[in-house]
XYZ file of C-alpha atoms in Angstrom:
694
model
C -3.469 -40.709 16.340
C -2.896 -38.070 13.453
C -4.646 -35.163 13.690
C -6.437 -33.035 10.952
C -3.884 -30.367 11.728
C -1.125 -32.650 11.534
C -2.420 -33.742 7.896
C -2.989 -30.029 6.574
C 0.705 -29.660 7.661
C 1.878 -32.598 5.957
C -0.202 -31.809 2.833
C 1.537 -28.321 2.821
C 4.665 -29.680 3.236
C 4.237 -32.123 0.021
C 2.631 -29.177 -2.071
C 5.650 -27.124 -1.019
C 8.597 -29.524 -2.039
C 6.318 -31.492 -4.791
C 7.931 -29.311 -7.811
C 11.860 -29.583 -7.840
C 13.457 -27.059 -8.485
C 17.334 -26.161 -9.781
C 19.473 -26.087 -6.638
C 20.721 -22.165 -6.052
C 18.478 -20.636 -8.451
C 18.639 -16.723 -7.751
C 16.035 -14.866 -9.752
C 17.105 -11.199 -10.762
C 13.757 -10.385 -9.299
C 10.691 -12.309 -7.381
C 7.029 -11.488 -8.318
C 5.079 -10.614 -5.190
C 1.493 -8.747 -6.263
C 1.477 -9.147 -10.275
C -1.595 -7.931 -11.603
C -1.114 -5.467 -14.547
C 1.922 -2.584 -15.145
C 0.340 -0.658 -12.706
C -0.221 -3.025 -9.596
C 3.182 -4.800 -10.350
C 5.103 -5.234 -7.053
C 8.515 -7.375 -6.755
C 11.300 -7.942 -4.338
C 14.406 -6.638 -5.935
C 16.772 -8.815 -3.301
C 17.370 -12.128 -2.632
C 15.834 -11.852 0.729
C 12.906 -10.054 1.917
C 14.293 -7.875 4.657
C 16.970 -6.424 2.763
C 14.747 -3.811 1.578
C 11.696 -2.039 0.520
C 9.824 -3.394 -2.399
C 9.653 -1.757 -5.783
C 7.132 -1.278 -8.974
C 8.965 -3.143 -12.036
C 9.803 0.702 -12.451
C 12.042 0.696 -9.859
C 9.995 3.185 -7.942
C 9.592 2.082 -4.006
C 6.546 0.292 -2.766
C 6.182 -0.257 0.483
C 5.131 -3.213 2.646
C 5.680 -4.331 6.174
C 5.739 -8.142 7.914
C 6.424 -8.783 11.559
C 5.901 -11.528 13.842
C 5.297 -10.810 17.501
C 6.266 -14.751 18.779
C 6.126 -15.603 22.834
C 6.790 -11.487 23.268
C 9.730 -11.660 20.980
C 9.279 -9.180 17.452
C 10.663 -11.051 14.085
C 10.586 -9.429 10.845
C 10.137 -11.085 8.011
C 9.399 -8.002 5.080
C 11.219 -4.926 5.181
C 14.295 -3.368 5.634
C 15.878 -3.462 9.415
C 14.747 -0.218 10.199
C 11.382 -1.369 10.933
C 13.130 -3.409 13.939
C 12.678 -6.803 15.233
C 15.064 -9.655 14.592
C 15.231 -10.736 11.222
C 13.550 -14.340 10.368
C 16.325 -16.727 8.612
C 15.200 -16.806 5.158
C 15.320 -20.777 4.206
C 13.899 -20.396 0.875
C 12.475 -18.732 -1.840
C 10.362 -21.038 -4.417
C 8.375 -19.006 -7.514
C 5.817 -21.183 -8.899
C 3.574 -19.728 -12.178
C 0.545 -18.442 -9.838
C 2.518 -18.191 -6.381
C 5.498 -17.022 -4.846
C 6.101 -19.042 -1.225
C 9.362 -17.974 1.342
C 9.917 -19.982 3.959
C 11.298 -18.339 6.914
C 12.720 -19.640 10.448
C 12.744 -18.244 13.940
C 11.767 -18.645 17.252
C 11.283 -22.615 16.896
C 8.267 -21.960 14.580
C 8.706 -22.327 10.265
C 6.626 -19.289 8.784
C 5.482 -20.163 4.943
C 4.704 -16.630 3.641
C 2.633 -17.346 0.372
C 1.968 -14.877 -2.280
C -1.173 -16.325 -4.410
C -2.576 -14.408 -7.539
C -5.194 -16.863 -9.105
C -4.469 -16.262 -12.956
C -6.191 -19.277 -14.221
C -7.120 -18.947 -17.672
C -10.157 -21.543 -17.185
C -12.184 -18.729 -15.996
C -11.246 -14.990 -17.219
C -13.037 -13.547 -14.068
C -10.029 -14.708 -11.465
C -7.215 -14.137 -14.782
C -8.522 -10.362 -15.084
C -9.414 -10.331 -10.907
C -6.668 -7.756 -9.525
C -6.465 -9.398 -6.194
C -3.342 -11.144 -4.350
C -3.663 -13.560 -1.657
C -1.240 -13.307 1.130
C -1.326 -16.468 3.373
C 0.569 -16.613 6.688
C 1.270 -20.240 7.742
C 2.908 -21.120 10.937
C 4.029 -24.262 11.850
C 6.096 -25.380 15.269
C 9.709 -27.038 14.794
C 10.438 -27.078 18.472
C 7.673 -29.478 19.374
C 5.736 -26.819 21.584
C 3.164 -24.967 21.642
C 3.332 -21.049 20.667
C 1.433 -17.999 20.408
C 1.923 -15.455 18.067
C 0.540 -12.624 16.039
C 1.486 -11.331 12.774
C 1.714 -7.844 11.287
C 1.133 -7.299 7.538
C 0.986 -3.546 5.957
C 0.774 -1.804 2.752
C 1.953 1.882 1.891
C -0.106 4.132 0.575
C 2.623 4.834 -1.944
C 0.602 2.108 -4.155
C -1.691 4.107 -5.265
C 0.461 7.363 -6.505
C 2.723 8.094 -9.680
C 4.987 9.876 -6.987
C 5.241 10.316 -3.635
C 4.296 14.327 -3.360
C 0.430 13.353 -4.202
C -2.486 13.751 -1.738
C -3.907 10.552 -0.748
C -6.891 9.746 1.002
C -7.886 7.022 2.977
C -10.927 4.797 5.041
C -12.413 2.125 6.632
C -15.318 0.195 4.948
C -17.373 -2.732 5.998
C -18.114 -5.029 2.900
C -21.293 -6.590 2.543
C -20.485 -9.981 3.953
C -18.602 -8.240 6.635
C -15.131 -8.159 5.831
C -12.939 -5.014 7.049
C -11.729 -3.199 3.677
C -8.997 -0.861 4.375
C -8.925 1.660 1.569
C -6.665 4.505 -0.168
C -6.298 6.800 -3.272
C -5.988 9.799 -4.257
C -7.544 12.860 -3.850
C -7.567 14.385 -7.437
C -8.300 10.893 -9.192
C -6.613 11.899 -12.731
C -8.540 8.634 -14.147
C -6.867 8.146 -17.697
C -5.220 11.228 -17.828
C -1.412 10.507 -17.738
C -0.123 8.580 -20.736
C 3.500 7.283 -20.822
C 6.648 4.947 -19.873
C 8.480 5.801 -16.375
C 4.659 6.206 -14.585
C 2.244 4.696 -12.154
C -1.087 4.938 -11.510
C -2.650 7.474 -9.223
C -6.291 7.063 -9.942
C -8.659 3.901 -8.324
C -8.286 2.816 -4.800
C -5.809 -0.125 -3.558
C -7.510 -2.421 -0.604
C -6.490 -4.234 2.144
C -9.501 -6.840 3.029
C -9.175 -9.160 6.207
C -11.281 -10.985 8.525
C -11.550 -11.462 12.127
C -8.570 -8.966 12.729
C -7.505 -5.906 13.876
C -6.847 -3.109 11.729
C -5.541 0.359 11.542
C -5.092 3.148 8.989
C -2.183 5.248 10.960
C 1.039 6.528 10.480
C 3.366 3.365 9.900
C 5.946 4.321 12.125
C 3.322 4.770 14.968
C 1.747 0.802 13.758
C 5.300 -0.261 14.043
C 6.301 0.932 16.733
C 2.967 -0.258 18.989
C 3.320 -3.550 17.556
C 6.616 -4.124 18.714
C 6.234 -2.653 22.046
C 2.998 -4.473 22.933
C 1.981 -7.079 20.006
C -1.282 -4.882 18.940
C -1.872 -1.775 16.875
C -2.916 1.945 17.962
C -6.785 1.776 18.716
C -7.583 4.649 16.364
C -7.390 5.382 12.555
C -5.135 8.551 12.207
C -7.377 11.589 11.277
C -5.146 13.314 8.877
C -6.970 12.374 6.000
C -5.878 13.869 3.178
C -2.264 14.612 3.116
C 0.699 13.633 0.860
C 2.361 10.721 0.802
C 5.686 11.597 1.858
C 4.125 13.445 4.884
C 4.247 10.713 7.733
C 3.557 7.862 5.407
C 0.603 5.775 6.252
C 0.212 2.257 6.099
C -2.887 0.139 5.804
C -2.244 -2.621 8.713
C -3.689 -5.643 10.241
C -2.990 -8.025 12.922
C -3.709 -11.562 13.046
C -3.268 -13.999 15.720
C -1.897 -17.383 15.745
C -2.606 -20.108 18.269
C 0.681 -22.941 16.753
C 0.121 -26.295 18.381
C 2.670 -28.507 19.057
C 2.664 -31.029 16.275
C 0.590 -28.838 13.390
C 0.252 -25.369 11.760
C -1.977 -22.753 11.813
C -2.682 -20.528 8.570
C -4.984 -17.255 7.534
C -5.299 -14.939 4.960
C -5.767 -11.554 3.784
C -6.247 -10.160 0.149
C -4.397 -7.260 -1.322
C -6.201 -5.651 -4.028
C -6.494 -2.367 -6.507
C -9.628 -1.203 -8.396
C -8.764 0.977 -11.239
C -12.203 1.669 -12.396
C -11.310 2.483 -15.608
C -8.294 1.035 -17.268
C -7.632 2.008 -20.800
C -8.822 4.369 -23.151
C -9.405 2.936 -26.893
C -10.334 5.728 -29.862
C -11.217 8.223 -27.191
C -13.532 6.110 -25.278
C -12.647 4.296 -21.682
C -12.901 1.011 -21.308
C -13.944 -1.121 -18.354
C -11.492 -3.744 -16.981
C -12.803 -7.463 -17.979
C -13.846 -8.158 -13.965
C -16.387 -5.196 -14.206
C -18.505 -7.540 -16.560
C -19.336 -9.500 -13.087
C -19.193 -7.422 -10.749
C -19.989 -4.202 -11.632
C -19.224 -1.101 -9.431
C -19.517 -2.988 -6.809
C -15.562 -3.651 -5.909
C -16.394 -4.664 -2.311
C -18.675 -7.699 -3.322
C -15.548 -8.421 -5.510
C -13.661 -8.790 -2.640
C -16.117 -10.585 -0.918
C -16.371 -13.364 -3.676
C -12.290 -13.387 -3.689
C -12.078 -13.829 0.257
C -14.636 -16.698 0.502
C -13.211 -18.567 -2.622
C -9.526 -19.135 -1.513
C -10.080 -22.457 -0.475
C -10.911 -23.532 -3.680
C -8.305 -21.220 -5.866
C -5.964 -22.106 -3.683
C -6.162 -25.876 -4.956
C -6.334 -24.801 -8.460
C -3.497 -22.723 -8.508
C -1.282 -25.808 -6.621
C -2.627 -28.036 -9.377
C -2.158 -25.559 -12.124
C 1.664 -24.738 -11.110
C 2.420 -28.764 -10.843
C 1.172 -29.305 -14.284
C 2.801 -26.874 -15.886
C 6.193 -26.737 -14.042
C 6.497 -30.845 -14.142
C 5.710 -30.763 -17.912
C 8.052 -27.680 -18.612
C 10.545 -30.136 -16.400
C 10.497 -33.306 -18.258
C 9.823 -31.650 -22.371
C 12.704 -29.182 -21.632
C 14.676 -29.450 -18.152
C 15.382 -28.100 -14.480
C 16.523 -24.785 -15.272
C 13.499 -23.961 -18.036
C 10.603 -24.695 -15.069
C 12.529 -22.281 -13.042
C 12.180 -19.950 -16.192
C 8.890 -20.556 -16.808
C 7.572 -20.004 -12.820
C 9.746 -16.708 -12.753
C 7.385 -15.597 -15.815
C 3.881 -16.357 -15.900
C 2.594 -13.535 -14.065
C 5.158 -11.204 -15.557
C 3.712 -11.709 -18.960
C -0.162 -11.201 -17.814
C 0.860 -8.623 -15.523
C 2.282 -6.490 -18.416
C -0.927 -5.658 -19.676
C -4.926 -5.435 -18.891
C -7.859 -7.572 -19.920
C -10.409 -5.029 -20.639
C -13.889 -5.384 -21.735
C -13.718 -4.855 -25.640
C -15.698 -4.758 -28.973
C -18.936 -7.062 -28.801
C -17.816 -7.769 -24.935
C -14.977 -9.591 -25.877
C -11.621 -9.311 -23.941
C -9.289 -7.477 -25.725
C -5.540 -7.641 -23.869
C -3.340 -4.109 -23.963
C -0.013 -4.735 -23.596
C 2.399 -2.142 -22.104
C 6.219 -1.603 -23.846
C 7.800 -1.405 -20.360
C 11.055 0.927 -20.316
C 10.983 0.671 -24.115
C 8.807 3.621 -24.940
C 5.405 3.234 -23.103
C 4.024 2.607 -26.283
C 0.445 0.397 -26.101
C -0.673 -2.467 -28.246
C 2.644 -2.519 -30.118
C 2.759 -5.382 -32.911
C 6.410 -5.831 -32.697
C 5.601 -6.898 -29.097
C 2.813 -8.772 -29.732
C 4.717 -10.821 -32.003
C 7.171 -11.802 -29.890
C 4.581 -12.533 -26.605
C 2.234 -14.037 -29.036
C 3.498 -18.030 -27.832
C 2.624 -16.991 -24.542
C -0.817 -16.012 -25.716
C -1.591 -18.779 -27.854
C -0.613 -21.664 -25.934
C -2.691 -20.194 -22.489
C -5.359 -17.761 -23.945
C -5.862 -17.435 -27.475
C -8.871 -15.081 -27.286
C -6.229 -12.837 -25.531
C -4.194 -13.275 -28.451
C -6.753 -12.415 -30.696
C -7.717 -9.357 -28.274
C -4.393 -8.087 -28.787
C -4.675 -7.734 -32.525
C -8.319 -6.445 -32.701
C -7.509 -3.085 -31.826
C -4.736 -2.800 -34.533
C -6.833 -4.349 -37.116
C -9.732 -1.322 -36.423
C -6.931 1.153 -36.256
C -5.494 0.436 -39.846
C -9.286 0.813 -41.071
C -9.195 4.022 -39.880
C -8.811 6.925 -42.584
C -5.566 8.371 -39.648
C -3.753 5.391 -40.919
C -2.585 6.232 -44.318
C -0.228 3.218 -45.434
C -0.298 0.406 -47.282
C 1.843 -1.534 -44.183
C 0.368 -2.209 -40.698
C 1.042 0.206 -37.935
C 3.307 0.006 -35.250
C 1.486 0.564 -32.336
C -1.767 2.274 -31.758
C -1.014 4.651 -28.925
C 0.894 5.297 -25.483
C -0.260 3.145 -22.579
C -2.974 3.570 -21.333
C -4.197 5.571 -24.341
C -4.846 3.666 -27.626
C -5.813 6.783 -29.539
C -3.602 6.573 -32.249
C -0.246 5.340 -33.341
C 2.739 7.562 -31.515
C 5.915 5.892 -32.985
C 7.775 7.354 -35.756
C 5.394 10.535 -35.539
C 5.952 14.084 -34.679
C 3.990 17.566 -35.297
C 4.044 17.209 -38.505
C 2.626 13.887 -38.972
C 4.195 10.279 -39.784
C 7.729 9.812 -40.468
C 7.918 6.601 -43.776
C 11.520 6.553 -42.244
C 10.802 5.499 -38.789
C 8.278 2.856 -39.781
C 8.951 -0.700 -40.082
C 6.989 -2.023 -42.974
C 8.154 -5.643 -43.722
C 8.442 -6.240 -39.911
C 4.915 -5.387 -38.883
C 3.103 -6.907 -41.891
C 4.820 -9.960 -41.145
C 3.685 -9.894 -37.435
C 0.186 -9.527 -37.869
C -0.257 -12.062 -40.526
C 1.727 -14.344 -38.323
C 0.221 -13.609 -35.102
C -3.314 -13.989 -37.003
C -2.093 -17.213 -38.180
C -0.915 -18.304 -35.170
C -4.543 -17.748 -33.759
C -6.242 -19.764 -36.583
C -4.173 -22.747 -35.970
C -4.630 -23.212 -32.475
C -8.152 -22.449 -32.738
C -8.559 -24.106 -35.731
C -11.279 -21.583 -37.110
C -10.887 -19.341 -40.110
C -14.032 -16.832 -39.019
C -11.385 -14.672 -37.805
C -9.313 -14.480 -40.532
C -12.308 -13.802 -42.845
C -13.031 -10.906 -40.770
C -10.418 -9.084 -41.605
C -9.208 -10.497 -45.416
C -9.088 -7.187 -46.808
C -6.089 -6.144 -44.838
C -4.372 -9.441 -44.268
C -4.160 -9.547 -48.139
C -2.933 -5.995 -48.530
C -0.196 -6.490 -46.450
C 0.360 -10.231 -47.997
C 0.489 -8.292 -51.211
C 2.840 -5.575 -49.714
C 5.187 -8.364 -48.440
C 5.396 -9.809 -52.225
C 6.689 -6.603 -53.526
C 8.987 -5.878 -50.742
C 10.134 -8.825 -48.512
C 12.226 -10.635 -50.959
C 15.169 -7.723 -50.184
C 13.997 -5.516 -47.597
C 14.867 -2.095 -48.369
C 17.120 -0.061 -45.772
C 14.171 0.026 -43.086
C 13.882 -0.861 -39.301
C 12.825 -4.136 -37.903
C 11.426 -4.888 -34.363
C 15.045 -4.818 -33.199
C 14.957 -1.158 -33.861
C 17.717 -0.366 -31.044
C 20.473 -1.698 -33.597
C 19.241 1.009 -36.073
C 18.049 1.096 -40.211
C 19.544 -2.003 -41.887
C 19.032 -2.556 -46.120
C 19.136 -6.202 -47.187
C 18.385 -7.845 -43.816
C 18.360 -11.558 -44.243
C 16.402 -12.044 -40.907
C 13.328 -9.453 -41.858
C 13.368 -11.137 -45.324
C 12.626 -14.755 -43.549
C 9.899 -13.236 -41.854
C 8.284 -11.990 -45.112
C 8.959 -15.535 -46.291
C 7.084 -17.349 -43.260
C 4.665 -14.627 -42.969
C 3.843 -15.594 -46.785
C 3.516 -19.473 -46.370
C 1.914 -18.445 -43.580
C -0.696 -16.779 -45.764
C -0.979 -19.362 -48.156
C -1.963 -22.089 -45.747
C -4.665 -19.717 -44.579
C -5.600 -19.142 -48.445
C -5.988 -23.177 -48.203
C -8.041 -22.773 -45.218
C -10.651 -20.589 -47.160
C -10.511 -22.912 -50.141
C -9.085 -19.742 -52.493
C -7.812 -20.835 -55.944
C -5.352 -18.969 -55.112
C -3.991 -20.731 -52.323
C -1.337 -22.796 -54.092
C 0.051 -19.524 -56.285
C 0.970 -18.005 -52.842
C 2.582 -21.082 -51.671
C 4.889 -21.126 -54.919
C 5.510 -17.839 -54.191
C 6.871 -18.379 -50.259
C 8.848 -21.502 -51.422
C 10.475 -19.403 -54.265
C 11.537 -16.968 -51.914
C 12.772 -19.493 -49.503
C 14.701 -20.993 -52.100
C 16.335 -17.745 -53.070
C 16.895 -16.750 -49.743
C 18.790 -19.770 -48.863
C 21.321 -19.149 -52.006
C 21.834 -15.398 -51.656
C 22.239 -15.195 -47.694
C 24.427 -18.679 -47.503
C 27.844 -17.810 -46.411
C 29.976 -21.060 -45.684
C 28.873 -22.590 -42.569
C 26.132 -20.150 -41.620
C 23.807 -17.011 -43.049
C 24.297 -13.526 -43.458
C 23.220 -10.532 -41.524
C 22.334 -8.809 -44.848
C 22.362 -10.435 -48.414
C 25.340 -8.051 -49.534
C 27.940 -8.531 -46.879
C 30.060 -11.641 -46.258
C 31.287 -12.736 -43.114
C 28.425 -11.705 -41.390
C 25.885 -13.662 -39.191
C 23.120 -12.823 -37.547
C 20.003 -15.025 -35.316
C 17.487 -16.309 -37.589
C 15.014 -16.443 -35.010
C 12.335 -15.662 -37.731
C 12.751 -19.394 -38.905
C 10.684 -20.888 -36.019
C 7.657 -20.582 -37.927
C 8.537 -22.718 -41.033
C 8.179 -25.843 -37.984
C 5.616 -24.813 -35.761
C 3.166 -23.720 -38.598
C 4.394 -26.458 -40.509
C 5.156 -24.570 -43.147
C 8.031 -26.929 -44.475
C 9.204 -24.104 -46.824
C 12.735 -24.200 -45.588
C 14.921 -27.595 -45.528
C 15.908 -28.739 -42.425
C 19.610 -28.224 -42.901
C 19.200 -24.507 -42.859
C 18.215 -24.602 -39.162
C 21.027 -27.019 -37.999
C 23.678 -25.117 -40.199
C 22.446 -21.644 -38.131
C 22.294 -23.889 -34.822
C 26.100 -25.227 -35.039
C 27.104 -21.600 -35.889
C 25.103 -20.093 -33.038
C 26.928 -22.813 -30.578
C 30.707 -21.603 -31.818
C 29.483 -17.606 -31.128
C 28.184 -17.755 -27.913
C 29.549 -15.464 -24.895
C 29.517 -15.980 -21.284
C 25.963 -15.174 -21.102
C 24.388 -16.146 -24.012
C 24.464 -15.549 -28.070
C 24.641 -12.227 -29.283
C 21.353 -10.827 -31.555
C 24.397 -10.781 -34.820
C 27.951 -10.136 -35.165
C 28.041 -6.048 -34.739
C 27.278 -5.991 -30.475
C 27.526 -8.530 -27.804
C 24.190 -7.849 -26.609
C 21.076 -9.913 -27.173
C 17.681 -10.479 -26.943
C 16.229 -12.927 -24.516
C 12.829 -13.813 -26.665
C 15.176 -14.447 -29.264
C 18.002 -16.258 -27.773
C 15.418 -19.013 -26.654
C 13.446 -18.787 -30.334
C 16.983 -20.046 -31.967
C 17.527 -22.544 -29.452
C 14.496 -24.162 -30.379
C 15.036 -23.585 -34.475
C 16.242 -27.685 -34.805
C 13.499 -28.564 -32.099
C 16.718 -31.100 -30.551
C 16.976 -30.851 -26.816
C 20.746 -31.190 -27.015
C 20.945 -27.920 -28.881
C 18.438 -26.389 -26.711
C 20.377 -27.090 -23.684
C 23.858 -25.810 -25.197
C 22.226 -22.290 -26.409
C 19.833 -22.339 -22.786
C 22.316 -22.392 -20.006
C 24.300 -19.350 -21.010
C 21.424 -17.551 -20.466
C 19.878 -19.204 -17.380
C 23.597 -18.241 -16.026
C 22.935 -14.910 -16.849
C 19.705 -14.907 -14.795
C 21.534 -16.254 -11.957
C 24.353 -13.672 -11.896
C 23.085 -10.374 -13.654
C 23.941 -7.376 -11.278
C 21.023 -6.230 -12.321
C 18.199 -6.757 -10.035
C 14.867 -6.063 -11.815
C 12.341 -8.348 -13.671
C 13.914 -10.091 -16.378
C 15.044 -8.298 -18.917
C 15.004 -9.070 -22.695
C 18.063 -6.864 -23.845
C 21.190 -7.428 -21.664
C 25.212 -7.555 -22.879
C 26.398 -11.147 -23.222
C 30.136 -10.417 -21.880
C 28.921 -8.354 -18.738
C 25.466 -9.669 -17.547
C 24.426 -6.311 -17.385
C 20.855 -4.980 -18.333
C 21.157 -2.343 -21.631
C 17.828 -1.199 -21.305
C 14.109 -2.820 -21.489
C 12.483 -4.567 -18.437
C 9.111 -6.398 -17.235
C 7.955 -6.661 -21.089
C 5.699 -8.956 -22.376
C 7.497 -10.232 -24.857
C 9.161 -12.227 -22.486
C 6.295 -14.401 -23.578
C 8.316 -15.631 -26.200
C 10.126 -18.069 -24.018
C 7.534 -20.038 -24.212
C 7.811 -20.835 -27.790
C 9.144 -24.500 -26.347
C 5.709 -25.459 -26.099
C 4.571 -24.668 -29.159
C 6.624 -27.496 -30.559
C 4.703 -29.994 -28.441
C 1.244 -29.694 -30.440
C -0.474 -31.910 -28.334
C 0.706 -30.639 -25.160
C 0.105 -27.273 -26.829
C -3.570 -27.917 -28.085
C -4.353 -29.471 -24.161
C -2.983 -26.370 -22.405
C -4.871 -23.984 -24.613
C -8.591 -26.380 -24.219
C -8.233 -25.209 -20.923
C -8.656 -21.697 -21.661
C -12.388 -20.387 -20.423
C -14.884 -21.864 -22.339
C -17.719 -19.272 -21.838
C -15.598 -16.436 -24.265
């Protein structure tokens, strides 16, 4: 007779193994608790037992996991200093919404599951800053086992630096959950802005049910558990104190009875309430989940806790669908990239309540300059948001449009950004005490980016209302490209780390496809001058081919023969169905790219050996040919597996050494989803899953 427990165990095994993974895939870092740029916790090692977990910035963020099994202690999260025998890590599989580790030891198997329900079908869950941590224990020796799981997180989760003073408390939710809570005494809400900083306001929570829980020095909680399998009887009464002074843990223990031929599964919830998330033009904006729960975060946790069963099934179904589609269309190795980067991209920004109660998404230039709502970051990230959440693509553009209409913005071209995260109070890039510096702006770049991203939103939604709302600016920026896009002057583009460049052929390409997209929007609006704009774009495309051609490829700049560069901006000619360039242009470029590759991929251009992850993937799609894609993608896949830098995926690295040059955990990784946009039916199917209530 097959019991319900055995059925559950079989179902768990099938779900764990139903999605195929490339053999030996070794991600540079593993997402664990990733909600936004402040709550973003990763494992930077092959095994969870090698070292402490880290914030994406590299700052240590402590988390411990121990198993008291039949009187013996095993360790499955945290370094060896915690004690206990190291459980053998058998596997680690990364899905879009989940990370699942498989451990073995003492005759049992442990499935450790981190699930963050980033499901676009319901923005309540997409925006909820909660991660489920599930512990499933199964016997593998045919014997019954008695076990207790110990799990904790540290108060270092809620500070920028460890010298800051925190306080902690124990609460009960309306439904009776035990809530362990910690936060700084100071609570400097939205006071700090910058790049390499972490949140030091709001509160971290560990929520559990029917478990022993304590707030105490980790040395004490771990020591007590390893000795007796239980926690201290009392909370630490030393609140408040600095994190670095006898570090305190939010700790729980959970008992398990493991049957001989079945499994037992229980879970906790890790959450972070930031109270206010973003400041826009000096107004504090609430996180999106506030719309549903207001200031009652305990009620939110009650809802989250009780909904796990249903959300777990939805996450499993979504992960299976998305990764299987990626495998079938683009290959097994590419599907691993999808699993690795989904939470990365959503976690690179924050969904807040914007104008007219619409969702706005403010992203951060992580380890770049800390800018917020950067236009040339929105641009490479746009494939991801056009695919999964078009409303958030619109919510990325809206703050820029509003800022560009303000008196402060004095230029005829688009802004670069709207501030430094989390303060979106006006552009900071290219600005000093004397005001804006024209030479530091990106005129052609940002005009093209705004037009193309807006056209992309219009394309997938089939709506022209948003375009009409901001038409005056869009037309102004199109006119700027008409005057300056054919042969750009000496200026920066999005690859600003490479410096100023005059006569940039790839930047001219951006202007041309942006004008083609503008012409298409004119047609959608039934404007009389639509064909004039289309003819202009076609004329510029023809001229581009003649002046940029350099034998079997196209130049870096119009005036320099024997040069080359990635022509990643060409992707929109096919995706937006503009048809400005003959297909031979893309074919010629890709054939040339194949011969320029290094060990870990195609360099950005002739000048250096470094590349950009987003642009590399865009170039791999230019011919929409699977064979071409594989040739250009495989060296990048090799890079992911072999890079010596154990950090959330970088978008700027050396193609010969595999070393990160700079940048990590940035939203531009959303660009790796561009292959989906070539499959219009699949694109529409996925985009249509977005929350219908928006």
